[in-house]
Short mmCIF file of N, CA and C in Angstrom, two decimals:
data_model
loop_
_atom_site.label_atom_id
_atom_site.label_comp_id
_atom_site.label_asym_id
_atom_site.label_seq_id
_atom_site.Cartn_x
_atom_site.Cartn_y
_atom_site.Cartn_z
N GLN N 952 154.74 108.38 150.25
CA GLN N 952 155.39 109.55 150.81
C GLN N 952 155.85 110.46 149.68
N VAL N 953 155.69 111.76 149.90
CA VAL N 953 156.15 112.72 148.90
C VAL N 953 157.12 113.70 149.57
N GLN N 954 158.07 114.18 148.79
CA GLN N 954 158.96 115.23 149.22
C GLN N 954 158.51 116.52 148.55
N LEU N 955 158.50 117.59 149.33
CA LEU N 955 157.93 118.86 148.86
C LEU N 955 158.97 119.97 148.90
N VAL N 956 159.00 120.78 147.86
CA VAL N 956 159.93 121.91 147.79
C VAL N 956 159.16 123.14 147.34
N GLU N 957 159.13 124.15 148.21
CA GLU N 957 158.46 125.40 147.88
C GLU N 957 159.41 126.38 147.19
N SER N 958 158.84 127.26 146.41
CA SER N 958 159.60 128.33 145.78
C SER N 958 158.66 129.49 145.48
N GLY N 959 159.26 130.64 145.16
CA GLY N 959 158.47 131.78 144.75
C GLY N 959 158.30 132.87 145.79
N GLY N 960 158.82 132.65 146.98
CA GLY N 960 158.72 133.69 148.00
C GLY N 960 159.59 134.88 147.67
N GLY N 961 159.43 135.94 148.45
CA GLY N 961 160.24 137.13 148.23
C GLY N 961 159.68 138.32 148.96
N LEU N 962 160.21 139.48 148.59
CA LEU N 962 159.80 140.75 149.18
C LEU N 962 158.90 141.48 148.19
N VAL N 963 157.76 141.94 148.68
CA VAL N 963 156.82 142.64 147.82
C VAL N 963 156.17 143.75 148.61
N GLN N 964 155.77 144.80 147.92
CA GLN N 964 155.07 145.90 148.59
C GLN N 964 153.61 145.54 148.82
N ALA N 965 153.03 146.17 149.82
CA ALA N 965 151.61 145.96 150.09
C ALA N 965 150.79 146.26 148.83
N GLY N 966 149.83 145.39 148.58
CA GLY N 966 149.02 145.51 147.38
C GLY N 966 149.54 144.71 146.21
N GLY N 967 150.76 144.21 146.34
CA GLY N 967 151.37 143.44 145.27
C GLY N 967 150.94 141.98 145.28
N SER N 968 151.58 141.21 144.40
CA SER N 968 151.23 139.80 144.21
C SER N 968 152.48 138.94 144.20
N LEU N 969 152.30 137.71 144.59
CA LEU N 969 153.33 136.68 144.48
C LEU N 969 152.64 135.37 144.14
N ARG N 970 153.39 134.50 143.47
CA ARG N 970 152.89 133.15 143.20
C ARG N 970 153.88 132.15 143.76
N LEU N 971 153.42 131.37 144.71
CA LEU N 971 154.24 130.32 145.29
C LEU N 971 153.98 129.01 144.55
N SER N 972 155.03 128.21 144.45
CA SER N 972 154.91 126.88 143.87
C SER N 972 155.42 125.87 144.88
N CYS N 973 154.86 124.69 144.81
CA CYS N 973 155.31 123.57 145.64
C CYS N 973 155.43 122.36 144.73
N ALA N 974 156.66 121.96 144.49
CA ALA N 974 156.93 120.81 143.62
C ALA N 974 157.06 119.56 144.47
N ALA N 975 156.39 118.52 144.06
CA ALA N 975 156.40 117.26 144.80
C ALA N 975 157.10 116.18 144.01
N SER N 976 157.85 115.37 144.71
CA SER N 976 158.43 114.19 144.10
C SER N 976 157.59 112.98 144.48
N GLY N 977 157.65 111.96 143.67
CA GLY N 977 156.88 110.77 143.96
C GLY N 977 155.69 110.62 143.02
N ARG N 978 155.37 109.38 142.74
CA ARG N 978 154.32 109.11 141.75
C ARG N 978 152.92 109.16 142.32
N THR N 979 152.79 109.38 143.65
CA THR N 979 151.47 109.35 144.26
C THR N 979 150.94 110.74 144.59
N PHE N 980 151.55 111.77 144.01
CA PHE N 980 151.15 113.15 144.33
C PHE N 980 149.65 113.34 144.14
N SER N 981 149.10 112.81 143.08
CA SER N 981 147.69 113.06 142.76
C SER N 981 146.74 112.42 143.76
N SER N 982 147.24 111.57 144.63
CA SER N 982 146.38 110.94 145.62
C SER N 982 146.34 111.72 146.94
N TYR N 983 147.10 112.80 147.02
CA TYR N 983 147.16 113.60 148.24
C TYR N 983 146.33 114.86 148.11
N ALA N 984 145.67 115.22 149.19
CA ALA N 984 145.19 116.60 149.32
C ALA N 984 146.40 117.46 149.71
N MET N 985 146.40 118.70 149.25
CA MET N 985 147.53 119.58 149.49
C MET N 985 147.08 120.86 150.19
N GLY N 986 147.89 121.29 151.11
CA GLY N 986 147.57 122.50 151.84
C GLY N 986 148.73 123.47 151.88
N TRP N 987 148.40 124.73 152.18
CA TRP N 987 149.40 125.76 152.47
C TRP N 987 149.14 126.27 153.89
N PHE N 988 150.22 126.39 154.63
CA PHE N 988 150.19 126.97 155.96
C PHE N 988 151.21 128.10 155.99
N ARG N 989 151.14 128.92 157.03
CA ARG N 989 152.15 129.96 157.20
C ARG N 989 152.44 130.15 158.67
N GLN N 990 153.64 130.64 158.92
CA GLN N 990 154.05 130.88 160.30
C GLN N 990 154.84 132.17 160.37
N ALA N 991 154.31 133.11 161.13
CA ALA N 991 154.98 134.38 161.37
C ALA N 991 155.83 134.26 162.62
N PRO N 992 156.84 135.10 162.77
CA PRO N 992 157.70 135.03 163.96
C PRO N 992 156.89 135.15 165.24
N GLY N 993 157.13 134.24 166.16
CA GLY N 993 156.47 134.28 167.45
C GLY N 993 155.03 133.79 167.44
N LYS N 994 154.58 133.30 166.30
CA LYS N 994 153.19 132.83 166.20
C LYS N 994 153.16 131.36 165.82
N GLU N 995 152.00 130.75 166.05
CA GLU N 995 151.83 129.36 165.68
C GLU N 995 151.60 129.24 164.17
N ARG N 996 151.89 128.06 163.67
CA ARG N 996 151.63 127.80 162.25
C ARG N 996 150.11 127.81 162.03
N GLU N 997 149.69 128.52 160.99
CA GLU N 997 148.26 128.66 160.76
C GLU N 997 147.88 128.21 159.35
N PHE N 998 146.69 127.69 159.26
CA PHE N 998 146.15 127.22 157.99
C PHE N 998 145.88 128.38 157.06
N VAL N 999 146.19 128.18 155.78
CA VAL N 999 145.91 129.18 154.76
C VAL N 999 144.86 128.66 153.77
N THR N 1000 145.14 127.50 153.19
CA THR N 1000 144.23 126.97 152.17
C THR N 1000 144.52 125.50 151.92
N ARG N 1001 143.59 124.82 151.31
CA ARG N 1001 143.73 123.39 151.00
C ARG N 1001 142.96 123.08 149.74
N ILE N 1002 143.50 122.11 148.98
CA ILE N 1002 142.83 121.67 147.75
C ILE N 1002 142.80 120.15 147.75
N SER N 1003 141.69 119.58 147.35
CA SER N 1003 141.56 118.13 147.29
C SER N 1003 142.40 117.58 146.14
N TRP N 1004 142.51 116.27 146.08
CA TRP N 1004 143.33 115.66 145.04
C TRP N 1004 142.82 116.00 143.65
N SER N 1005 141.51 116.13 143.52
CA SER N 1005 140.91 116.40 142.21
C SER N 1005 140.79 117.90 141.92
N GLY N 1006 140.96 118.71 142.95
CA GLY N 1006 140.76 120.15 142.79
C GLY N 1006 139.32 120.59 142.99
N GLU N 1007 138.45 119.65 143.31
CA GLU N 1007 137.02 120.00 143.41
C GLU N 1007 136.66 120.63 144.74
N ARG N 1008 137.40 120.29 145.79
CA ARG N 1008 137.11 120.87 147.12
C ARG N 1008 138.28 121.76 147.52
N ILE N 1009 137.95 122.99 147.80
CA ILE N 1009 138.95 123.99 148.19
C ILE N 1009 138.46 124.71 149.43
N TYR N 1010 139.38 124.94 150.34
CA TYR N 1010 139.08 125.64 151.59
C TYR N 1010 140.06 126.81 151.72
N TYR N 1011 139.58 127.91 152.28
CA TYR N 1011 140.43 129.07 152.55
C TYR N 1011 140.20 129.56 153.97
N ALA N 1012 141.26 130.04 154.59
CA ALA N 1012 141.10 130.79 155.83
C ALA N 1012 140.40 132.10 155.51
N ASP N 1013 139.62 132.58 156.45
CA ASP N 1013 138.88 133.82 156.23
C ASP N 1013 139.81 134.99 155.91
N SER N 1014 140.99 134.95 156.49
CA SER N 1014 141.93 136.06 156.34
C SER N 1014 142.47 136.21 154.92
N VAL N 1015 142.35 135.16 154.11
CA VAL N 1015 142.90 135.22 152.74
C VAL N 1015 141.83 135.05 151.68
N LYS N 1016 140.62 134.76 152.08
CA LYS N 1016 139.54 134.52 151.12
C LYS N 1016 139.36 135.74 150.23
N GLY N 1017 139.27 135.48 148.93
CA GLY N 1017 139.10 136.55 147.97
C GLY N 1017 140.40 137.17 147.49
N ARG N 1018 141.50 136.84 148.15
CA ARG N 1018 142.81 137.39 147.77
C ARG N 1018 143.77 136.29 147.28
N PHE N 1019 143.67 135.11 147.88
CA PHE N 1019 144.57 134.00 147.55
C PHE N 1019 143.79 132.95 146.76
N THR N 1020 144.50 132.27 145.87
CA THR N 1020 143.91 131.19 145.08
C THR N 1020 144.86 130.01 145.04
N ILE N 1021 144.36 128.85 145.43
CA ILE N 1021 145.15 127.64 145.36
C ILE N 1021 144.75 126.86 144.10
N SER N 1022 145.73 126.23 143.49
CA SER N 1022 145.45 125.38 142.33
C SER N 1022 146.50 124.28 142.29
N ARG N 1023 146.27 123.27 141.47
CA ARG N 1023 147.24 122.19 141.36
C ARG N 1023 147.26 121.68 139.93
N ASP N 1024 148.40 121.15 139.55
CA ASP N 1024 148.58 120.51 138.26
C ASP N 1024 149.17 119.13 138.55
N ASN N 1025 148.33 118.12 138.53
CA ASN N 1025 148.79 116.78 138.89
C ASN N 1025 149.77 116.22 137.86
N ALA N 1026 149.67 116.67 136.63
CA ALA N 1026 150.62 116.21 135.61
C ALA N 1026 152.03 116.72 135.89
N LYS N 1027 152.12 117.86 136.55
CA LYS N 1027 153.42 118.46 136.88
C LYS N 1027 153.80 118.25 138.34
N ASN N 1028 152.98 117.53 139.08
CA ASN N 1028 153.25 117.29 140.51
C ASN N 1028 153.48 118.60 141.26
N THR N 1029 152.66 119.59 140.99
CA THR N 1029 152.88 120.92 141.56
C THR N 1029 151.57 121.52 142.05
N VAL N 1030 151.65 122.19 143.18
CA VAL N 1030 150.53 122.96 143.70
C VAL N 1030 150.99 124.41 143.78
N TYR N 1031 150.06 125.32 143.52
CA TYR N 1031 150.38 126.74 143.45
C TYR N 1031 149.55 127.53 144.46
N LEU N 1032 150.10 128.66 144.86
CA LEU N 1032 149.36 129.61 145.68
C LEU N 1032 149.55 130.99 145.08
N GLN N 1033 148.50 131.49 144.43
CA GLN N 1033 148.52 132.84 143.89
C GLN N 1033 148.04 133.79 144.98
N MET N 1034 148.88 134.76 145.31
CA MET N 1034 148.56 135.69 146.40
C MET N 1034 148.48 137.10 145.83
N ASN N 1035 147.31 137.67 145.91
CA ASN N 1035 147.08 139.03 145.41
C ASN N 1035 146.71 139.95 146.57
N SER N 1036 146.79 141.24 146.32
CA SER N 1036 146.43 142.25 147.34
C SER N 1036 147.10 141.95 148.67
N LEU N 1037 148.38 141.69 148.61
CA LEU N 1037 149.11 141.29 149.81
C LEU N 1037 149.15 142.42 150.85
N LYS N 1038 149.13 142.01 152.10
CA LYS N 1038 149.14 142.93 153.23
C LYS N 1038 150.37 142.64 154.10
N PRO N 1039 150.82 143.61 154.86
CA PRO N 1039 151.96 143.33 155.76
C PRO N 1039 151.70 142.16 156.70
N GLU N 1040 150.46 141.96 157.09
CA GLU N 1040 150.15 140.84 158.00
C GLU N 1040 150.23 139.48 157.31
N ASP N 1041 150.43 139.46 156.01
CA ASP N 1041 150.66 138.19 155.31
C ASP N 1041 152.12 137.75 155.41
N THR N 1042 152.96 138.58 155.97
CA THR N 1042 154.38 138.25 156.11
C THR N 1042 154.55 137.01 156.99
N ALA N 1043 155.23 136.01 156.45
CA ALA N 1043 155.41 134.74 157.16
C ALA N 1043 156.26 133.82 156.30
N VAL N 1044 156.65 132.72 156.91
CA VAL N 1044 157.19 131.60 156.13
C VAL N 1044 156.01 130.75 155.70
N TYR N 1045 155.94 130.46 154.41
CA TYR N 1045 154.83 129.69 153.86
C TYR N 1045 155.30 128.26 153.58
N TYR N 1046 154.50 127.32 154.04
CA TYR N 1046 154.81 125.90 153.90
C TYR N 1046 153.71 125.20 153.10
N CYS N 1047 154.10 124.30 152.23
CA CYS N 1047 153.09 123.42 151.66
C CYS N 1047 153.16 122.09 152.39
N ALA N 1048 152.04 121.40 152.37
CA ALA N 1048 151.92 120.16 153.12
C ALA N 1048 151.00 119.20 152.37
N ALA N 1049 151.26 117.91 152.56
CA ALA N 1049 150.49 116.87 151.89
C ALA N 1049 149.74 116.03 152.92
N ASP N 1050 148.51 115.70 152.59
CA ASP N 1050 147.65 114.92 153.49
C ASP N 1050 147.11 113.71 152.76
N LYS N 1051 147.42 112.52 153.29
CA LYS N 1051 146.93 111.29 152.66
C LYS N 1051 145.44 111.09 152.85
N ASP N 1052 144.88 111.70 153.90
CA ASP N 1052 143.46 111.54 154.18
C ASP N 1052 142.67 112.55 153.36
N THR N 1053 142.31 112.13 152.17
CA THR N 1053 141.68 113.09 151.25
C THR N 1053 140.23 113.36 151.60
N GLY N 1054 139.67 112.58 152.52
CA GLY N 1054 138.28 112.79 152.91
C GLY N 1054 138.12 113.61 154.17
N ARG N 1055 139.22 114.15 154.66
CA ARG N 1055 139.18 114.91 155.91
C ARG N 1055 138.25 116.11 155.78
N THR N 1056 137.48 116.37 156.84
CA THR N 1056 136.56 117.51 156.82
C THR N 1056 137.05 118.66 157.69
N ILE N 1057 137.87 118.37 158.68
CA ILE N 1057 138.52 119.42 159.45
C ILE N 1057 139.94 119.50 158.93
N VAL N 1058 140.26 120.58 158.25
CA VAL N 1058 141.47 120.61 157.43
C VAL N 1058 142.53 121.57 157.93
N VAL N 1059 142.30 122.20 159.08
CA VAL N 1059 143.15 123.32 159.50
C VAL N 1059 144.22 122.93 160.49
N VAL N 1060 144.31 121.66 160.86
CA VAL N 1060 145.23 121.24 161.91
C VAL N 1060 146.55 120.79 161.28
N PRO N 1061 147.64 121.49 161.54
CA PRO N 1061 148.92 121.11 160.93
C PRO N 1061 149.33 119.67 161.22
N TYR N 1062 149.03 119.20 162.42
CA TYR N 1062 149.44 117.86 162.84
C TYR N 1062 148.87 116.78 161.92
N ASP N 1063 147.75 117.05 161.27
CA ASP N 1063 147.09 116.05 160.43
C ASP N 1063 147.78 115.85 159.08
N TYR N 1064 148.70 116.72 158.74
CA TYR N 1064 149.36 116.62 157.44
C TYR N 1064 150.62 115.78 157.57
N ASP N 1065 150.87 114.96 156.55
CA ASP N 1065 151.91 113.93 156.66
C ASP N 1065 153.29 114.40 156.23
N ASN N 1066 153.35 115.26 155.24
CA ASN N 1066 154.64 115.67 154.69
C ASN N 1066 154.66 117.18 154.52
N TRP N 1067 155.84 117.76 154.75
CA TRP N 1067 156.00 119.21 154.72
C TRP N 1067 157.21 119.61 153.90
N GLY N 1068 157.10 120.76 153.26
CA GLY N 1068 158.27 121.36 152.64
C GLY N 1068 159.07 122.15 153.64
N GLN N 1069 160.17 122.75 153.16
CA GLN N 1069 161.07 123.49 154.04
C GLN N 1069 160.62 124.93 154.28
N GLY N 1070 159.69 125.39 153.47
CA GLY N 1070 159.15 126.73 153.63
C GLY N 1070 159.81 127.76 152.74
N THR N 1071 159.08 128.81 152.43
CA THR N 1071 159.61 129.92 151.65
C THR N 1071 159.12 131.22 152.29
N GLN N 1072 160.04 132.18 152.42
CA GLN N 1072 159.73 133.42 153.12
C GLN N 1072 158.97 134.38 152.21
N VAL N 1073 157.90 134.93 152.74
CA VAL N 1073 157.15 135.99 152.07
C VAL N 1073 157.16 137.21 153.00
N THR N 1074 157.65 138.32 152.48
CA THR N 1074 157.70 139.55 153.26
C THR N 1074 156.97 140.64 152.50
N VAL N 1075 155.99 141.26 153.17
CA VAL N 1075 155.20 142.31 152.56
C VAL N 1075 155.49 143.61 153.28
N SER N 1076 156.02 144.56 152.58
CA SER N 1076 156.37 145.84 153.18
C SER N 1076 155.21 146.83 153.05
N SER N 1077 155.10 147.69 154.03
CA SER N 1077 154.00 148.67 154.02
C SER N 1077 154.40 149.96 153.31
#
């Protein structure tokens, strides 16, 4: 089991950038696949991106492809989300999540992830 803490959210103008971090506690971080989800007010939590334990397999939602980049540093127990060209529709609470099933092929279902952070607010103004 890992405990996750997100940071780096804030208010940014459309077209700007933010970098989110998710710090994990526990010695087994490198054995987890890691994902980012987001939830806007009144909407369901939606998949954003996922990275395998090794960093070799990465998935993105179509809505963020080409703008967002996920990465991880297993030595620092941290996963990152670089968000560029932000749009007002990116406004949401962003959550990182850990998945013990590193071989999963359907990666967009929040229920499949075992551990969650508390979330960090990202607000993009127009």
